[in-house]
Coordinates of C-alpha atoms in Angstrom, one line a residue:
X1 CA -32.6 -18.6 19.8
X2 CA -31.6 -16.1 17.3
X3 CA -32.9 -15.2 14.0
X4 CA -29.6 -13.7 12.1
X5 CA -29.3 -11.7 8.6
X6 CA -26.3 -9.9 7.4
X7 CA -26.7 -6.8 5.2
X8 CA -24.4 -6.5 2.5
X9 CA -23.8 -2.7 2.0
X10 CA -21.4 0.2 0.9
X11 CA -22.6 2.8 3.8
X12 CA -20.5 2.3 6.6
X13 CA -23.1 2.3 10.0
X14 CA -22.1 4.8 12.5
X15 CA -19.3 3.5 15.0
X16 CA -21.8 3.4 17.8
X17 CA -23.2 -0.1 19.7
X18 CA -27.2 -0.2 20.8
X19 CA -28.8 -1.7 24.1
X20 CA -32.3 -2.7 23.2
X21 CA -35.2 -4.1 24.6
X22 CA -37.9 -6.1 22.6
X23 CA -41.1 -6.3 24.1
X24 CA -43.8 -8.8 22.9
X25 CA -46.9 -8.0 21.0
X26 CA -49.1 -9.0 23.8
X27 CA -47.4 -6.0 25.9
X28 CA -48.8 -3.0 23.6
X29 CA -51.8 -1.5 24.2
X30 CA -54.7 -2.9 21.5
X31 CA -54.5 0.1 19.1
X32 CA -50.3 -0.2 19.0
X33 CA -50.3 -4.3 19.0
X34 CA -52.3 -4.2 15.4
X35 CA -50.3 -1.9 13.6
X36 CA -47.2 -3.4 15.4
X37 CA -48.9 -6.8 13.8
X38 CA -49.3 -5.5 10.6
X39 CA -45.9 -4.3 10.4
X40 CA -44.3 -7.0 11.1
X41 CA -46.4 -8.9 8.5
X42 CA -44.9 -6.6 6.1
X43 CA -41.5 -6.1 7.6
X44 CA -40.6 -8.6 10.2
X45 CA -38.2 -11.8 10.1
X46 CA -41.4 -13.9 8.0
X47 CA -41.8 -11.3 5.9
X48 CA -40.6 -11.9 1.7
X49 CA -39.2 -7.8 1.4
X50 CA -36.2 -6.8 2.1
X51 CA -35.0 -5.2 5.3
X52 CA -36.6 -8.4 7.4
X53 CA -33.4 -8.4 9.5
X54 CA -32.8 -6.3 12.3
X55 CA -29.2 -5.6 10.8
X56 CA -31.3 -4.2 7.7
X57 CA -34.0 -2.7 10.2
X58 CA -30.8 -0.8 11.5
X59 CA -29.2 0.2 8.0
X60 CA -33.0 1.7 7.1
X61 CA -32.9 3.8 10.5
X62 CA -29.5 5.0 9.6
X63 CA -30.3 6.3 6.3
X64 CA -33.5 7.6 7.4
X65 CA -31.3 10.3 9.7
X66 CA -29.1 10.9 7.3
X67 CA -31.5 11.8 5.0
X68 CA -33.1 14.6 7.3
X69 CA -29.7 15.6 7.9
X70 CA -28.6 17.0 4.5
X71 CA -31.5 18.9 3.7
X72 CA -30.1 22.5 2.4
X73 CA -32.1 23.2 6.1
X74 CA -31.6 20.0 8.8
X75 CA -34.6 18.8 10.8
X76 CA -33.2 18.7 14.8
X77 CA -36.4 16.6 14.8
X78 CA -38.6 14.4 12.8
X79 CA -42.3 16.0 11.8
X80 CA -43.7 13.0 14.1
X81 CA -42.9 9.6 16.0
X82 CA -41.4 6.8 13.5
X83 CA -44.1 3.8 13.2
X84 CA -41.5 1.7 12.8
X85 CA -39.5 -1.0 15.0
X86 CA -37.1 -3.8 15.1
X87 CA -38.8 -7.0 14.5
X88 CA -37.5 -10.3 16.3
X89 CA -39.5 -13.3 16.2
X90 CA -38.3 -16.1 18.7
X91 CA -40.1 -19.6 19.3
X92 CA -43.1 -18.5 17.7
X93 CA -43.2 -15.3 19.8
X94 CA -43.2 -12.0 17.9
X95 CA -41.2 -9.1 19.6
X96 CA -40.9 -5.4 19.2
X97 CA -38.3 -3.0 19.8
X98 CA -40.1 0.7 18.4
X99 CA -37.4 3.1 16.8
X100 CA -39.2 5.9 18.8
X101 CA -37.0 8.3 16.7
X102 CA -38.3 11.5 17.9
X103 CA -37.7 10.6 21.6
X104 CA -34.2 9.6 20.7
X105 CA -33.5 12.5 19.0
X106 CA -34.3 14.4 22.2
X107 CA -31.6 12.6 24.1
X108 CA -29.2 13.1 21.7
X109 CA -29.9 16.6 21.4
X110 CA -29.4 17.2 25.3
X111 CA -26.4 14.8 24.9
X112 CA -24.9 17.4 22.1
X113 CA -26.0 20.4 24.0
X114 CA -23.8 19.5 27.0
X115 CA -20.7 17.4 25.4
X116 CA -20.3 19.5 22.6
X117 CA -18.5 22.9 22.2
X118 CA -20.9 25.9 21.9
X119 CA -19.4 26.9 18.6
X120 CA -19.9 23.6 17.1
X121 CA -23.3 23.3 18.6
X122 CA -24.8 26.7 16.9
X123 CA -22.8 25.9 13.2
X124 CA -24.6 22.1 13.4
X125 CA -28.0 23.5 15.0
X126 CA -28.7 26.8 14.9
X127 CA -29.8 27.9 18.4
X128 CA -33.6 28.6 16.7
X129 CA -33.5 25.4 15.5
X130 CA -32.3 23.5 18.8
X131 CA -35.1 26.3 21.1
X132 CA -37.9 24.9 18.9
X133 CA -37.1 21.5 19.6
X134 CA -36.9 21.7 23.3
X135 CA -39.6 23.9 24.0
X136 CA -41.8 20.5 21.7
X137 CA -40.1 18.3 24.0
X138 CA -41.5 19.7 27.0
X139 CA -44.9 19.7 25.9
X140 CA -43.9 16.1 24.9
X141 CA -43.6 15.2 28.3
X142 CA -46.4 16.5 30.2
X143 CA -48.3 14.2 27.4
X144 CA -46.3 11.1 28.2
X145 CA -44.6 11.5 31.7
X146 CA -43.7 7.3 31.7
X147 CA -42.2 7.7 28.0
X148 CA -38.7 5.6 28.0
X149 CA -36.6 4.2 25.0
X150 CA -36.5 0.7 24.0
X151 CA -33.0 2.2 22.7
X152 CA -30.0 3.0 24.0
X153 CA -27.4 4.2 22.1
X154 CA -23.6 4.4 23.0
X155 CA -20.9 5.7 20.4
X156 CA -17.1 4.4 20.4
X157 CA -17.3 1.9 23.3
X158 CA -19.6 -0.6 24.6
X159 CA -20.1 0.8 28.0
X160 CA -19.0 -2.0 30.7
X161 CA -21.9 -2.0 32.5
X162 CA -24.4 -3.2 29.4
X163 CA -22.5 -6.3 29.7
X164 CA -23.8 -7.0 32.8
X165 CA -27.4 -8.9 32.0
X166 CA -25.7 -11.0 29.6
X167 CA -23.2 -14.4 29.4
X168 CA -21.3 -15.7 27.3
X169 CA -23.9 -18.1 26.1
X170 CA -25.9 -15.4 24.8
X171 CA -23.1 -14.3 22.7
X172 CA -23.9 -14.6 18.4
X173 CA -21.0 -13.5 16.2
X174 CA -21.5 -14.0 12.5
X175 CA -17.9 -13.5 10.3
X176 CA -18.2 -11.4 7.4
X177 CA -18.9 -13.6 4.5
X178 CA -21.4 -15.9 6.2
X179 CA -24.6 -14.0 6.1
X180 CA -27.7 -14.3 3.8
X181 CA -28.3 -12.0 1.1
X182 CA -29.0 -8.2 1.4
X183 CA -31.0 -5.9 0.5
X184 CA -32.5 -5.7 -3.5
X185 CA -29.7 -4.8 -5.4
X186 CA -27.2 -5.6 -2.5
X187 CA -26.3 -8.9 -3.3
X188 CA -23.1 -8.3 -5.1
X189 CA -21.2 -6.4 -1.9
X190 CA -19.2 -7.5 0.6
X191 CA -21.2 -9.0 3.8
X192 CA -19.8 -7.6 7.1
X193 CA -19.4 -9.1 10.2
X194 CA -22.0 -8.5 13.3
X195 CA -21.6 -9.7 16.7
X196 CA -24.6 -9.4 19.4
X197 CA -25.7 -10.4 22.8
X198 CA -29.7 -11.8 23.0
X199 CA -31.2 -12.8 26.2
X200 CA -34.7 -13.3 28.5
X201 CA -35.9 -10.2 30.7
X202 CA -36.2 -12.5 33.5
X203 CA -32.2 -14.0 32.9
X204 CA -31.2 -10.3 32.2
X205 CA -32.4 -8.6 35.5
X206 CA -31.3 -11.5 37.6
X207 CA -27.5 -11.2 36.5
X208 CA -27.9 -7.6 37.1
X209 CA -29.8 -7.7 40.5
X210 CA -26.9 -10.2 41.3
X211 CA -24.0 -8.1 40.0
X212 CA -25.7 -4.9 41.9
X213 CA -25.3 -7.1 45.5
X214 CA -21.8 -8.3 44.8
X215 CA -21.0 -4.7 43.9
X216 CA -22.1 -3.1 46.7
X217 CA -20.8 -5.1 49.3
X218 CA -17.4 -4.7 47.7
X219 CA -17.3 -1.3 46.1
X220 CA -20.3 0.3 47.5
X221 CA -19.1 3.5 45.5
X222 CA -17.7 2.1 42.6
X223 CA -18.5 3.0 38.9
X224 CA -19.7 -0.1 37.9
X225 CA -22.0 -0.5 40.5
X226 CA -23.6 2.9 39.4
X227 CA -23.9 1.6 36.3
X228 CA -25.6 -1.6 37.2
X229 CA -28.2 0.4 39.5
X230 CA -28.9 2.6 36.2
X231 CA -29.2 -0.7 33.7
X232 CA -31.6 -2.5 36.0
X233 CA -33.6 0.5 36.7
X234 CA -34.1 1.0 32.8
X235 CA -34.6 -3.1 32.4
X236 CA -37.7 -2.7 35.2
X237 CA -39.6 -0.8 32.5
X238 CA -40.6 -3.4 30.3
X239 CA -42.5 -6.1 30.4
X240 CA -40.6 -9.4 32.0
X241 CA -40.7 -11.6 29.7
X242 CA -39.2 -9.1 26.7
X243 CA -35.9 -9.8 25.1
X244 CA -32.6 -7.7 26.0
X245 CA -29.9 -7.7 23.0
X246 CA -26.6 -5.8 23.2
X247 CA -25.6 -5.5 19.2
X248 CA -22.4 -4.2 18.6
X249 CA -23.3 -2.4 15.0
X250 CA -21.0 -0.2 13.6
X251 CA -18.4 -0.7 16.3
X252 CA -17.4 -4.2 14.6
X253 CA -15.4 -2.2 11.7
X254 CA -13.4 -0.7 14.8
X255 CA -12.1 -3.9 16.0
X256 CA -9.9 -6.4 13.5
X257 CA -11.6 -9.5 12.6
X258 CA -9.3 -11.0 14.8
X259 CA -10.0 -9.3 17.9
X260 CA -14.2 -9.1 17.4
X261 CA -13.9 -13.0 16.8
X262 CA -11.9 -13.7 20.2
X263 CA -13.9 -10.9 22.0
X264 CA -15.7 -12.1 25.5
X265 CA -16.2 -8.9 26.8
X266 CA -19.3 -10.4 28.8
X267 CA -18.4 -13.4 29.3
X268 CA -14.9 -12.1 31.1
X269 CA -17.5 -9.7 33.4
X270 CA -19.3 -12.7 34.3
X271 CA -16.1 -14.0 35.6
X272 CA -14.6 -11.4 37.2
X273 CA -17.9 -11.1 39.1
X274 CA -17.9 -14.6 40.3
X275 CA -14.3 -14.1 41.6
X276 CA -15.5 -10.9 43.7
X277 CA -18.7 -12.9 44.9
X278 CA -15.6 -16.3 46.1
X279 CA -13.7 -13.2 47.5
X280 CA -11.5 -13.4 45.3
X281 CA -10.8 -9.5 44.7
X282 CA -7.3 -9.7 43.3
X283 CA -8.9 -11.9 40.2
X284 CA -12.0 -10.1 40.2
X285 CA -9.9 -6.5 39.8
X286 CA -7.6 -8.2 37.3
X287 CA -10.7 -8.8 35.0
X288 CA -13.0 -5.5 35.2
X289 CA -8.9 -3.9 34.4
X290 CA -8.2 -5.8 31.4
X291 CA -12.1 -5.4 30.1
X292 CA -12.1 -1.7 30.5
X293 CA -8.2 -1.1 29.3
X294 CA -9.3 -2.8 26.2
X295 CA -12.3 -0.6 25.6
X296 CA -10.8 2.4 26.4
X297 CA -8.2 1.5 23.9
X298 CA -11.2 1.5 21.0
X299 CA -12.8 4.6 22.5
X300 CA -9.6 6.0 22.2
X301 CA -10.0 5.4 18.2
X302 CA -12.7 8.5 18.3
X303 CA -9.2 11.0 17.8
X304 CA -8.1 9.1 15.6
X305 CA -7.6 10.8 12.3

């Protein structure tokens, strides 16, 4: 089911993993769906440029940011809303995931604004800066009240609960080494490894909707079953027959080659939920432990020095 490229680059991508949602081109409105068509003609998985992958798609986004970012003055947000999108095309279906940049930039602007220290916060983004920005998104959302992210973006941990509309068939780990060429002028460095779960709309909300039942009956105020309330209400969004991938990204240089190869994260969810639905609740306690001990270990990595 998957179409798979490996970028060979020296720029390290961020140590954060992405939930995303591909939507196909019948979904968009007409105006969206032809310049989604005619970007994907240019850019998507058919196309002859560079950067037809998503794992390219991904490196481009990154150095987009970056750019904005060391201006002598840094841009909280871009001038406008990025026209450009993840590309997947699957059994002759053509899917798209929008960047939706500026929208993202907003969330993690509020995400800084309350997890960050104040001092911090003003040397990064001058409080001019970060007023201007929120006072745009405001008028931002009176204009588009159903906007939501195709994106969502989690930094030093996959968070347990995006495991949940996935199994371990939908699991896609490619070694370093065994990907296609990269980018122009990329073909002589090292390929790096990428691991990432792909699955149906329809398969992803039904393991959810199923994890959310077994969950409540046992744990009724659990986190986890917080967290599967919040990923199906996000999944009901889109249109049901989109595609749902988890991709690890830059998380994979976290975790030895070792360890990413032999990692089952949802696949050892899956059964740890099967054992709470047989009543099994020792079992099924044993495996959300050993799952969220382990990932707690790599977002422990984030002090690190």
């Amino acid at each position: 089911m998957q179409d798979v490229t490996v970028v060979r680059t020296s720029v390290l991508p961020p140590y954060a993993a992405h939930l995303r949602v591909y939507e196909p081109l019948a979904a968009y409105p007409e105006a969206e769906r032809a310049h989604w068509q005619a970007y994907a003609a240019e850019h998507g998985p058919d196309a002859p440029e560079a950067g037809r992958s998503v794992a390219a798609a991904a490196l481009a986004e990154q150095r987009s940011a970056l750019a904005d970012l060391v201006g002598r003055t840094p841009r909280v947000l871009p001038d406008r809303e990025s026209e450009r999108a993840f590309v997947r095309l699957v059994d002759g279906v053509l899917y798209i995931c929008p960047w939706a940049t500026r929208l993202r930039s907003w969330q993690a602007l509020e995400e800084l604004r309350t997890g960050a220290p104040v001092a911090l916060l003003d040397t990064a983004l001058p409080p001019a800066a970060r007023a201007v920005a929120e006072a745009a998104r405001e008028r931002w959302r009176a204009e588009h009240p159903d906007a939501r992210p195709w994106i969502l973006t989690s930094r030093w941990e996959v968070p347990v609960r995006w495991f949940l509309p996935f199994g371990d068939e939908d699991r896609c780990f490619v070694p370093a080494g065994a990907g296609e060429k990269g980018e122009e002028g990329e073909g002589d460095r090292e390929d790096r490894a990428s691991l990432f779960y792909l699955t149906p709309m329809a398969q992803a909300r039904r393991r959810v909707a199923r994890a959310y039942r077994a969950l409540r009956e046992a744990v009724p105020e659990g986190e986890l079953v917080r967290g599967a309330e919040q990923v199906g209400r996000w999944l009901e969004e889109f249109h049901p027959r989109s595609l749902v991938e988890l991709d690890y990204g830059g998380l994979v240089h976290l975790l030895g080659p070792e360890q990413l190869a032999a990692d089952r994260s949802a696949g050892e969810l899956e059964d740890g939920l099967r054992a709470l639905r047989a009543g099994d609740d020792a079992e099924a306690l044993r495996a959300y432990e050993a799952l969220t001990v382990r990932w707690r270990q790599v977002l422990a990595l984030r002090h690190a020095n």
